[in-house]
Amino acid sequence: MGWKKIKLGEVLKNREGRYKPNDPTIAGLKRIDKINFSGQIFLSDKGSNTDMILIKKGDLVISGINVEKGALAVYEGEEDILATIHYSSYIFDTDKIDIDFLKVFLRSPDFIQLLKEQVPGGIKTEIKPKHILPLEVYFPETTMEQKAIAEHFFEKEAKLKQLNEHLAHQLTLISQLEQTILQEAVQGKLVPQDPNDEPASELLKRIKAERQKSLPAGAKRRQEKPLPPIKPEEIPFDIPENWVWCRLGEIGESTIGIIFKPSQVGKIGIPVLRANNVQNGKIDYADLILVNTEVREKQIANAGDILLCVRSGSNNLIGKAAMIEKDGMSFGAFMSLYRSEFNSYILKFMHSDIFKKQINDKKSTGINQLTQGTLNNIIIPLPPLSEQKRIVAEIEKQLAKTKQLKEHIIANQQATEQLLKALLHQAFEVKEMEEVNS
């Protein structure tokens, strides 16, 4: 009983054969689309321009790009399948190797370390049979010992997976709690009403009057399609008597971002914010680009403006919003700037599911964009100005608590990931102890 040094080529044999995509020998066979990090194989009928390899039932299939992350599996299907040459397929000797043990090993830090030591380029190299088969490893001498190690690891891994699922569920509950806080805020249920507050209807009248006064003498506001009156069927819930329903276009203005060419991006120019700069409701100023172009005054942001993603390949990104904290930046054409004196409250509204639901209800089918017309027509429950300030303060107070809870849970998730890595290393620690004692 003990561990012995072998080359992986002693227990694995590469399945030979390479086929052109149009080779009639492989016509009609499905191919691997991907192997996920849980070891699940996903098949596809789509073609490929890349040379292919053949895989038979019982073969160990390894992704050359993500093997160390767990992208490997034993193919259990009855029909032969294909994979691109970015994968490799192996026949293994069950008398010499327990396949579950081998899969554990290929996910371990020890395997990654061996790649770094024995393969030029280490894990950055696409791993092929010529890299795997010559690797010198220490394995238990018997498959019984190998199997026992694998079963012990899987038992511990299952418990950690259960813990991670519990932690993920807690994060989901916290996100739901945050939405409940925002929902109560915009329904007038988060803070007490003050009868001394000026009604929001008066505030709205004053806004309209001030916007009209802001025009130069004799000037007329640019002809725009007037915002329609709010219909009763548009109103999703009741609000306090001193609140008022209005449209975003009545209490603020929006502007679409600049269009620029790749040749205008360089080391000089105006900083331009894009969708990737809006992260988790905040502006991330990393990865700003500089664009050397003329920019209209309205396309230059002020601190306190709201930046929204209004066009994207992903529907989930439409409407994500954050407040800009610095003056003097512009923003790309897939973004919109919203400016209002009530932005602190409006941003909280934009983070709510109520805002997101309106976007999804109003946007064109199959088109992931939020037009300026649609944005301006979004209805919002507007509280008195004093209450807006109380609402924002209370939201920030409560969300600070949920943020602490999230950080604690995420720290626990990271700890379980580190523990899993430690268990993977521990599975091969006996070998190291024997080396020291020999």
Tab-separated table of C-alpha atoms in Angstrom:
chain	number	residue	atom	x	y	z
A	1	MET	CA	0.000	0.000	0.000
A	2	GLY	CA	1.319	3.472	-0.846
A	3	TRP	CA	1.864	5.977	-3.608
A	4	LYS	CA	3.951	5.521	-6.725
A	5	LYS	CA	5.302	7.794	-9.408
A	6	ILE	CA	3.874	7.241	-12.901
A	7	LYS	CA	3.311	9.073	-16.149
A	8	LEU	CA	-0.313	9.748	-17.034
A	9	GLY	CA	0.362	8.026	-20.337
A	10	GLU	CA	0.565	4.738	-18.388
A	11	VAL	CA	-3.140	4.925	-17.497
A	12	LEU	CA	-4.489	7.050	-20.359
A	13	LYS	CA	-4.320	6.521	-24.106
A	14	ASN	CA	-5.172	9.274	-26.558
A	15	ARG	CA	-7.907	8.277	-28.997
A	16	GLU	CA	-6.232	8.819	-32.339
A	17	GLY	CA	-7.933	10.285	-35.372
A	18	ARG	CA	-8.515	13.706	-36.810
A	19	TYR	CA	-11.236	14.500	-39.310
A	20	LYS	CA	-11.969	17.366	-41.655
A	21	PRO	CA	-15.397	18.941	-41.047
A	22	ASN	CA	-16.666	17.701	-44.439
A	23	ASP	CA	-15.349	14.131	-44.026
A	24	PRO	CA	-18.244	11.742	-44.906
A	25	THR	CA	-17.020	9.368	-42.189
A	26	ILE	CA	-18.371	11.705	-39.499
A	27	ALA	CA	-21.458	12.974	-41.330
A	28	GLY	CA	-24.545	13.220	-39.122
A	29	LEU	CA	-22.715	12.920	-35.805
A	30	LYS	CA	-23.489	15.399	-33.046
A	31	ARG	CA	-20.643	17.379	-31.567
A	32	ILE	CA	-19.787	18.754	-28.159
A	33	ASP	CA	-20.908	22.354	-27.810
A	34	LYS	CA	-19.337	22.723	-24.367
A	35	ILE	CA	-18.471	20.966	-21.116
A	36	ASN	CA	-19.404	23.105	-18.131
A	37	PHE	CA	-17.402	23.331	-14.925
A	38	SER	CA	-19.668	20.729	-13.307
A	39	GLY	CA	-18.652	18.171	-15.918
A	40	GLN	CA	-21.888	18.221	-17.945
A	41	ILE	CA	-21.583	17.635	-21.687
A	42	PHE	CA	-23.796	19.735	-23.985
A	43	LEU	CA	-24.257	18.489	-27.558
A	44	SER	CA	-25.091	20.430	-30.702
A	45	ASP	CA	-25.965	19.770	-34.357
A	46	LYS	CA	-24.243	22.913	-35.593
A	47	GLY	CA	-21.325	22.558	-37.949
A	48	SER	CA	-17.726	23.622	-37.525
A	49	ASN	CA	-14.893	24.903	-39.681
A	50	THR	CA	-12.367	23.294	-37.334
A	51	ASP	CA	-10.920	19.799	-37.585
A	52	MET	CA	-12.732	17.283	-35.385
A	53	ILE	CA	-11.888	14.330	-33.129
A	54	LEU	CA	-14.018	11.240	-32.475
A	55	ILE	CA	-15.364	10.339	-29.029
A	56	LYS	CA	-16.797	6.953	-28.060
A	57	LYS	CA	-18.771	5.745	-25.063
A	58	GLY	CA	-16.611	5.606	-21.940
A	59	ASP	CA	-13.988	8.071	-23.193
A	60	LEU	CA	-12.607	10.716	-20.868
A	61	VAL	CA	-13.096	14.064	-22.629
A	62	ILE	CA	-11.023	17.056	-21.582
A	63	SER	CA	-11.330	20.708	-22.587
A	64	GLY	CA	-7.909	22.018	-23.492
A	65	ILE	CA	-8.844	25.491	-22.322
A	66	ASN	CA	-10.683	24.952	-19.024
A	67	VAL	CA	-9.606	21.543	-17.734
A	68	GLU	CA	-8.327	22.945	-14.421
A	69	LYS	CA	-11.758	24.514	-13.782
A	70	GLY	CA	-13.546	21.186	-14.086
A	71	ALA	CA	-14.391	21.115	-17.821
A	72	LEU	CA	-13.913	17.360	-18.214
A	73	ALA	CA	-16.291	14.415	-18.299
A	74	VAL	CA	-16.691	10.747	-19.156
A	75	TYR	CA	-18.970	10.398	-22.175
A	76	GLU	CA	-21.774	7.941	-21.368
A	77	GLY	CA	-23.825	8.129	-24.585
A	78	GLU	CA	-24.372	5.168	-26.884
A	79	GLU	CA	-23.712	7.009	-30.161
A	80	ASP	CA	-20.290	8.240	-31.231
A	81	ILE	CA	-19.902	12.020	-31.091
A	82	LEU	CA	-17.402	14.644	-32.205
A	83	ALA	CA	-15.487	17.493	-30.652
A	84	THR	CA	-13.252	20.195	-32.059
A	85	ILE	CA	-9.510	19.814	-31.706
A	86	HIS	CA	-9.675	22.144	-28.695
A	87	TYR	CA	-10.757	19.002	-26.817
A	88	SER	CA	-8.972	15.698	-26.374
A	89	SER	CA	-10.384	12.217	-25.805
A	90	TYR	CA	-8.771	9.374	-23.849
A	91	ILE	CA	-9.288	5.670	-23.274
A	92	PHE	CA	-8.415	4.741	-19.690
A	93	ASP	CA	-7.428	1.457	-18.077
A	94	THR	CA	-9.898	0.743	-15.247
A	95	ASP	CA	-7.488	-1.799	-13.752
A	96	LYS	CA	-4.931	0.954	-13.197
A	97	ILE	CA	-6.967	4.094	-12.572
A	98	ASP	CA	-10.232	4.970	-10.856
A	99	ILE	CA	-11.750	7.564	-13.169
A	100	ASP	CA	-13.409	9.524	-10.347
A	101	PHE	CA	-10.031	9.820	-8.631
A	102	LEU	CA	-8.481	11.031	-11.888
A	103	LYS	CA	-11.203	13.669	-12.318
A	104	VAL	CA	-10.553	14.899	-8.774
A	105	PHE	CA	-6.846	15.079	-9.530
A	106	LEU	CA	-7.388	17.060	-12.742
A	107	ARG	CA	-9.303	19.704	-10.729
A	108	SER	CA	-6.692	19.931	-7.980
A	109	PRO	CA	-4.066	22.626	-7.304
A	110	ASP	CA	-1.501	19.814	-7.598
A	111	PHE	CA	-2.418	19.287	-11.265
A	112	ILE	CA	-2.183	23.029	-11.946
A	113	GLN	CA	1.211	23.115	-10.238
A	114	LEU	CA	2.428	20.192	-12.368
A	115	LEU	CA	1.349	22.017	-15.521
A	116	LYS	CA	3.300	25.075	-14.408
A	117	GLU	CA	6.368	22.954	-13.664
A	118	GLN	CA	6.323	20.529	-16.595
A	119	VAL	CA	4.508	22.333	-19.454
A	120	PRO	CA	5.922	25.441	-21.162
A	121	GLY	CA	3.353	28.182	-20.601
A	122	GLY	CA	1.614	26.256	-17.801
A	123	ILE	CA	-2.173	26.621	-17.604
A	124	LYS	CA	-2.037	29.475	-20.126
A	125	THR	CA	-1.255	26.867	-22.782
A	126	GLU	CA	-4.104	24.998	-24.473
A	127	ILE	CA	-3.692	21.579	-22.880
A	128	LYS	CA	-3.321	18.765	-25.419
A	129	PRO	CA	-2.398	15.049	-25.172
A	130	LYS	CA	1.265	15.925	-25.728
A	131	HIS	CA	1.104	17.921	-22.474
A	132	ILE	CA	-1.021	15.565	-20.358
A	133	LEU	CA	0.359	12.117	-21.192
A	134	PRO	CA	4.031	12.810	-20.247
A	135	LEU	CA	3.089	14.399	-16.897
A	136	GLU	CA	4.787	12.661	-13.968
A	137	VAL	CA	2.405	12.244	-11.042
A	138	TYR	CA	2.157	10.403	-7.726
A	139	PHE	CA	-0.932	8.190	-7.462
A	140	PRO	CA	-2.044	5.532	-4.941
A	141	GLU	CA	-0.912	2.114	-6.084
A	142	THR	CA	-4.364	0.506	-6.070
A	143	THR	CA	-7.668	1.612	-7.552
A	144	MET	CA	-9.262	0.776	-4.190
A	145	GLU	CA	-7.173	3.461	-2.498
A	146	GLN	CA	-7.889	5.874	-5.337
A	147	LYS	CA	-11.624	5.225	-5.069
A	148	ALA	CA	-11.599	5.805	-1.297
A	149	ILE	CA	-9.901	9.199	-1.765
A	150	ALA	CA	-12.401	10.223	-4.449
A	151	GLU	CA	-15.407	9.184	-2.346
A	152	HIS	CA	-14.079	11.083	0.679
A	153	PHE	CA	-13.634	14.205	-1.428
A	154	PHE	CA	-17.085	13.940	-3.044
A	155	GLU	CA	-18.694	13.576	0.388
A	156	LYS	CA	-17.041	16.778	1.621
A	157	GLU	CA	-17.738	18.562	-1.673
A	158	ALA	CA	-21.460	17.729	-1.430
A	159	LYS	CA	-21.634	19.337	2.020
A	160	LEU	CA	-19.852	22.455	0.765
A	161	LYS	CA	-22.181	22.613	-2.237
A	162	GLN	CA	-25.173	22.448	0.104
A	163	LEU	CA	-23.683	25.269	2.176
A	164	ASN	CA	-23.092	27.375	-0.933
A	165	GLU	CA	-26.686	26.839	-2.059
A	166	HIS	CA	-27.847	28.038	1.359
A	167	LEU	CA	-25.629	31.133	1.098
A	168	ALA	CA	-26.856	31.846	-2.439
A	169	HIS	CA	-30.444	31.593	-1.188
A	170	GLN	CA	-29.630	34.100	1.553
A	171	LEU	CA	-28.302	36.533	-1.069
A	172	THR	CA	-31.531	36.108	-3.028
A	173	LEU	CA	-33.581	36.879	0.085
A	174	ILE	CA	-31.518	40.011	0.735
A	175	SER	CA	-32.059	41.192	-2.853
A	176	GLN	CA	-35.785	40.651	-2.368
A	177	LEU	CA	-35.626	42.622	0.878
A	178	GLU	CA	-33.896	45.503	-0.918
A	179	GLN	CA	-36.644	45.561	-3.533
A	180	THR	CA	-39.261	45.552	-0.757
A	181	ILE	CA	-37.555	48.594	0.788
A	182	LEU	CA	-37.595	50.412	-2.568
A	183	GLN	CA	-41.195	49.364	-3.223
A	184	GLU	CA	-42.364	50.690	0.135
A	185	ALA	CA	-40.364	53.877	-0.439
A	186	VAL	CA	-42.059	54.774	-3.725
A	187	GLN	CA	-45.487	53.830	-2.347
A	188	GLY	CA	-45.152	56.261	0.555
A	189	LYS	CA	-44.915	53.524	3.187
A	190	LEU	CA	-41.268	53.794	4.244
A	191	VAL	CA	-41.308	57.037	6.244
A	192	PRO	CA	-44.134	58.832	8.123
A	193	GLN	CA	-46.152	61.449	6.258
A	194	ASP	CA	-45.851	65.064	7.408
A	195	PRO	CA	-49.023	67.142	6.880
A	196	ASN	CA	-46.865	70.285	6.883
A	197	ASP	CA	-45.077	69.226	3.687
A	198	GLU	CA	-45.946	71.213	0.582
A	199	PRO	CA	-48.071	68.923	-1.652
A	200	ALA	CA	-46.225	67.479	-4.624
A	201	SER	CA	-48.914	68.893	-6.940
A	202	GLU	CA	-47.732	72.404	-6.028
A	203	LEU	CA	-44.141	71.315	-6.551
A	204	LEU	CA	-45.026	70.042	-10.019
A	205	LYS	CA	-46.735	73.343	-10.920
A	206	ARG	CA	-43.648	75.253	-9.835
A	207	ILE	CA	-41.366	72.984	-11.880
A	208	LYS	CA	-43.368	73.650	-15.036
A	209	ALA	CA	-43.365	77.391	-14.395
A	210	GLU	CA	-39.612	77.467	-13.719
A	211	ARG	CA	-38.848	75.461	-16.864
A	212	GLN	CA	-40.870	77.951	-18.895
A	213	LYS	CA	-39.097	80.910	-17.263
A	214	SER	CA	-35.687	79.403	-18.010
A	215	LEU	CA	-36.198	80.064	-21.724
A	216	PRO	CA	-34.680	83.282	-23.149
A	217	ALA	CA	-37.136	86.104	-23.760
A	218	GLY	CA	-39.161	85.496	-26.913
A	219	ALA	CA	-37.796	81.972	-27.361
A	220	LYS	CA	-39.981	78.937	-27.707
A	221	ARG	CA	-39.176	75.503	-26.379
A	222	ARG	CA	-38.222	73.100	-29.140
A	223	GLN	CA	-41.334	71.533	-30.581
A	224	GLU	CA	-41.792	68.180	-28.925
A	225	LYS	CA	-44.652	65.750	-28.854
A	226	PRO	CA	-46.559	66.728	-25.698
A	227	LEU	CA	-46.551	64.171	-22.925
A	228	PRO	CA	-49.950	62.491	-22.687
A	229	PRO	CA	-52.040	62.787	-19.529
A	230	ILE	CA	-51.749	59.816	-17.195
A	231	LYS	CA	-54.665	57.406	-17.565
A	232	PRO	CA	-56.150	55.651	-14.518
A	233	GLU	CA	-55.232	52.230	-15.944
A	234	GLU	CA	-51.549	53.237	-16.027
A	235	ILE	CA	-51.420	53.765	-12.252
A	236	PRO	CA	-50.156	50.560	-10.580
A	237	PHE	CA	-50.883	51.453	-6.937
A	238	ASP	CA	-52.280	54.100	-4.612
A	239	ILE	CA	-50.064	56.840	-3.177
A	240	PRO	CA	-50.525	59.320	-0.296
A	241	GLU	CA	-52.832	62.279	-0.920
A	242	ASN	CA	-50.022	64.842	-0.964
A	243	TRP	CA	-48.089	62.871	-3.630
A	244	VAL	CA	-48.697	63.081	-7.370
A	245	TRP	CA	-48.177	60.837	-10.381
A	246	CYS	CA	-46.188	62.452	-13.194
A	247	ARG	CA	-43.948	61.493	-16.093
A	248	LEU	CA	-40.154	61.631	-16.012
A	249	GLY	CA	-40.259	64.077	-18.913
A	250	GLU	CA	-42.229	66.541	-16.764
A	251	ILE	CA	-39.622	66.802	-14.008
A	252	GLY	CA	-36.369	66.373	-15.898
A	253	GLU	CA	-34.656	66.183	-19.277
A	254	SER	CA	-32.850	63.333	-21.008
A	255	THR	CA	-30.121	63.412	-23.635
A	256	ILE	CA	-28.707	60.628	-25.785
A	257	GLY	CA	-24.937	60.084	-25.868
A	258	ILE	CA	-22.286	60.828	-28.472
A	259	ILE	CA	-21.485	58.800	-31.572
A	260	PHE	CA	-17.784	58.382	-32.263
A	261	LYS	CA	-15.460	56.379	-34.482
A	262	PRO	CA	-12.824	53.937	-33.164
A	263	SER	CA	-10.190	56.175	-34.767
A	264	GLN	CA	-11.243	58.993	-32.413
A	265	VAL	CA	-10.380	56.959	-29.306
A	266	GLY	CA	-6.891	57.691	-28.047
A	267	LYS	CA	-4.758	59.289	-25.364
A	268	ILE	CA	-6.388	62.720	-25.560
A	269	GLY	CA	-9.999	63.852	-25.551
A	270	ILE	CA	-13.040	63.910	-23.296
A	271	PRO	CA	-13.617	60.948	-20.936
A	272	VAL	CA	-16.588	58.892	-22.153
A	273	LEU	CA	-18.756	56.705	-19.920
A	274	ARG	CA	-20.258	53.493	-21.315
A	275	ALA	CA	-22.482	50.659	-20.074
A	276	ASN	CA	-19.553	48.833	-18.447
A	277	ASN	CA	-19.008	51.880	-16.215
A	278	VAL	CA	-22.394	51.323	-14.533
A	279	GLN	CA	-21.886	48.545	-11.989
A	280	ASN	CA	-24.257	47.598	-9.156
A	281	GLY	CA	-25.984	50.970	-9.144
A	282	LYS	CA	-22.702	52.924	-9.001
A	283	ILE	CA	-20.353	54.516	-11.526
A	284	ASP	CA	-17.083	52.628	-11.916
A	285	TYR	CA	-14.576	55.071	-13.374
A	286	ALA	CA	-12.125	52.333	-14.379
A	287	ASP	CA	-11.733	51.576	-18.083
A	288	LEU	CA	-12.764	55.062	-19.205
A	289	ILE	CA	-11.935	55.856	-22.808
A	290	LEU	CA	-10.849	59.251	-24.158
A	291	VAL	CA	-12.556	60.439	-27.345
A	292	ASN	CA	-11.185	63.301	-29.426
A	293	THR	CA	-14.367	64.845	-30.828
A	294	GLU	CA	-16.648	67.839	-30.454
A	295	VAL	CA	-19.350	67.372	-27.833
A	296	ARG	CA	-22.560	69.355	-27.427
A	297	GLU	CA	-23.033	71.101	-24.089
A	298	LYS	CA	-25.977	68.839	-23.211
A	299	GLN	CA	-23.749	65.795	-23.719
A	300	ILE	CA	-21.332	66.893	-20.996
A	301	ALA	CA	-22.328	65.463	-17.636
A	302	ASN	CA	-22.535	67.309	-14.349
A	303	ALA	CA	-22.143	65.763	-10.922
A	304	GLY	CA	-25.598	64.593	-9.854
A	305	ASP	CA	-26.764	63.567	-13.330
A	306	ILE	CA	-28.102	60.031	-13.798
A	307	LEU	CA	-26.524	57.793	-16.437
A	308	LEU	CA	-28.722	55.048	-17.912
A	309	CYS	CA	-28.019	52.200	-20.293
A	310	VAL	CA	-30.664	52.522	-23.026
A	311	ARG	CA	-29.387	50.123	-25.673
A	312	SER	CA	-27.643	46.767	-25.322
A	313	GLY	CA	-27.419	43.242	-26.656
A	314	SER	CA	-28.718	42.089	-23.272
A	315	ASN	CA	-32.222	42.983	-22.116
A	316	ASN	CA	-31.059	42.742	-18.483
A	317	LEU	CA	-28.793	45.769	-18.952
A	318	ILE	CA	-31.504	48.088	-20.266
A	319	GLY	CA	-32.394	50.680	-17.632
A	320	LYS	CA	-29.459	50.074	-15.305
A	321	ALA	CA	-28.663	53.440	-13.795
A	322	ALA	CA	-26.188	55.251	-11.560
A	323	MET	CA	-25.431	58.799	-10.463
A	324	ILE	CA	-22.399	60.548	-11.927
A	325	GLU	CA	-20.229	62.118	-9.229
A	326	LYS	CA	-17.841	64.163	-11.381
A	327	ASP	CA	-18.213	67.048	-13.825
A	328	GLY	CA	-16.863	67.165	-17.362
A	329	MET	CA	-17.411	63.678	-18.795
A	330	SER	CA	-19.485	62.604	-21.773
A	331	PHE	CA	-21.218	59.298	-22.510
A	332	GLY	CA	-21.663	56.914	-25.429
A	333	ALA	CA	-24.577	56.596	-27.827
A	334	PHE	CA	-25.948	53.522	-26.048
A	335	MET	CA	-26.382	55.628	-22.913
A	336	SER	CA	-28.717	58.412	-21.853
A	337	LEU	CA	-28.224	61.241	-19.372
A	338	TYR	CA	-31.150	62.228	-17.158
A	339	ARG	CA	-31.015	65.571	-15.367
A	340	SER	CA	-33.437	66.706	-12.657
A	341	GLU	CA	-33.247	68.513	-9.344
A	342	PHE	CA	-34.871	65.427	-7.796
A	343	ASN	CA	-32.302	62.889	-9.022
A	344	SER	CA	-31.479	61.522	-5.564
A	345	TYR	CA	-35.056	60.262	-5.228
A	346	ILE	CA	-35.468	59.440	-8.932
A	347	LEU	CA	-32.391	57.190	-8.884
A	348	LYS	CA	-33.928	55.117	-6.071
A	349	PHE	CA	-37.063	54.808	-8.194
A	350	MET	CA	-34.954	53.689	-11.176
A	351	HIS	CA	-33.398	50.956	-9.041
A	352	SER	CA	-36.835	49.555	-8.231
A	353	ASP	CA	-38.630	46.742	-10.030
A	354	ILE	CA	-41.500	49.197	-10.655
A	355	PHE	CA	-39.265	51.144	-13.060
A	356	LYS	CA	-37.945	47.954	-14.681
A	357	LYS	CA	-41.468	46.612	-15.199
A	358	GLN	CA	-42.511	49.780	-17.010
A	359	ILE	CA	-39.469	49.489	-19.285
A	360	ASN	CA	-40.294	45.885	-20.153
A	361	ASP	CA	-43.962	46.703	-20.713
A	362	LYS	CA	-43.218	49.656	-22.991
A	363	LYS	CA	-40.191	48.561	-25.022
A	364	SER	CA	-40.597	47.159	-28.521
A	365	THR	CA	-40.702	43.389	-28.773
A	366	GLY	CA	-37.313	41.916	-29.626
A	367	ILE	CA	-35.516	45.260	-29.474
A	368	ASN	CA	-33.298	45.823	-26.460
A	369	GLN	CA	-33.503	49.582	-26.240
A	370	LEU	CA	-35.143	52.328	-24.223
A	371	THR	CA	-35.975	55.273	-26.479
A	372	GLN	CA	-35.978	58.851	-25.219
A	373	GLY	CA	-39.716	58.996	-25.826
A	374	THR	CA	-40.305	55.880	-23.739
A	375	LEU	CA	-38.042	57.139	-20.952
A	376	ASN	CA	-39.817	60.496	-20.784
A	377	ASN	CA	-43.209	58.745	-20.664
A	378	ILE	CA	-42.334	56.555	-17.667
A	379	ILE	CA	-44.671	57.444	-14.787
A	380	ILE	CA	-43.239	58.053	-11.329
A	381	PRO	CA	-44.895	58.702	-7.949
A	382	LEU	CA	-43.550	62.091	-6.843
A	383	PRO	CA	-43.532	62.892	-3.095
A	384	PRO	CA	-43.216	66.358	-1.549
A	385	LEU	CA	-39.619	67.598	-1.673
A	386	SER	CA	-39.076	67.293	2.095
A	387	GLU	CA	-40.338	63.726	2.049
A	388	GLN	CA	-38.078	62.867	-0.884
A	389	LYS	CA	-35.105	63.755	1.305
A	390	ARG	CA	-36.432	61.655	4.207
A	391	ILE	CA	-37.078	58.721	1.873
A	392	VAL	CA	-33.576	58.824	0.364
A	393	ALA	CA	-31.970	59.008	3.820
A	394	GLU	CA	-34.014	56.051	5.097
A	395	ILE	CA	-33.309	53.943	1.994
A	396	GLU	CA	-29.570	54.551	2.314
A	397	LYS	CA	-29.706	53.703	6.012
A	398	GLN	CA	-31.485	50.397	5.399
A	399	LEU	CA	-29.463	49.440	2.319
A	400	ALA	CA	-26.257	50.033	4.282
A	401	LYS	CA	-27.410	47.234	6.593
A	402	THR	CA	-28.243	44.876	3.727
A	403	LYS	CA	-24.855	45.662	2.175
A	404	GLN	CA	-23.132	44.513	5.375
A	405	LEU	CA	-25.155	41.297	5.330
A	406	LYS	CA	-24.236	40.708	1.678
A	407	GLU	CA	-20.545	41.265	2.345
A	408	HIS	CA	-20.663	38.776	5.220
A	409	ILE	CA	-22.344	36.133	3.040
A	410	ILE	CA	-19.962	36.720	0.126
A	411	ALA	CA	-17.019	36.337	2.518
A	412	ASN	CA	-18.482	32.984	3.602
A	413	GLN	CA	-18.864	31.939	-0.045
A	414	GLN	CA	-15.231	32.793	-0.702
A	415	ALA	CA	-14.227	30.838	2.394
A	416	THR	CA	-16.046	27.728	1.124
A	417	GLU	CA	-14.268	28.070	-2.231
A	418	GLN	CA	-10.922	28.195	-0.443
A	419	LEU	CA	-11.924	25.212	1.678
A	420	LEU	CA	-12.753	23.230	-1.461
A	421	LYS	CA	-9.313	24.022	-2.872
A	422	ALA	CA	-7.777	22.933	0.423
A	423	LEU	CA	-9.705	19.643	0.248
A	424	LEU	CA	-8.479	19.074	-3.301
A	425	HIS	CA	-4.917	19.622	-2.149
A	426	GLN	CA	-5.442	17.476	0.943
A	427	ALA	CA	-6.507	14.559	-1.250
A	428	PHE	CA	-2.911	14.324	-2.510
A	429	GLU	CA	-1.144	15.351	0.696
A	430	VAL	CA	-0.334	11.744	1.683
A	431	LYS	CA	1.980	11.547	-1.289
A	432	GLU	CA	3.901	14.608	-0.094
A	433	MET	CA	4.208	13.214	3.440
A	434	GLU	CA	5.611	9.954	2.058
A	435	GLU	CA	8.149	11.898	0.009
A	436	VAL	CA	9.306	13.770	3.124
A	437	ASN	CA	9.580	10.567	5.178
A	438	SER	CA	11.360	8.564	2.477
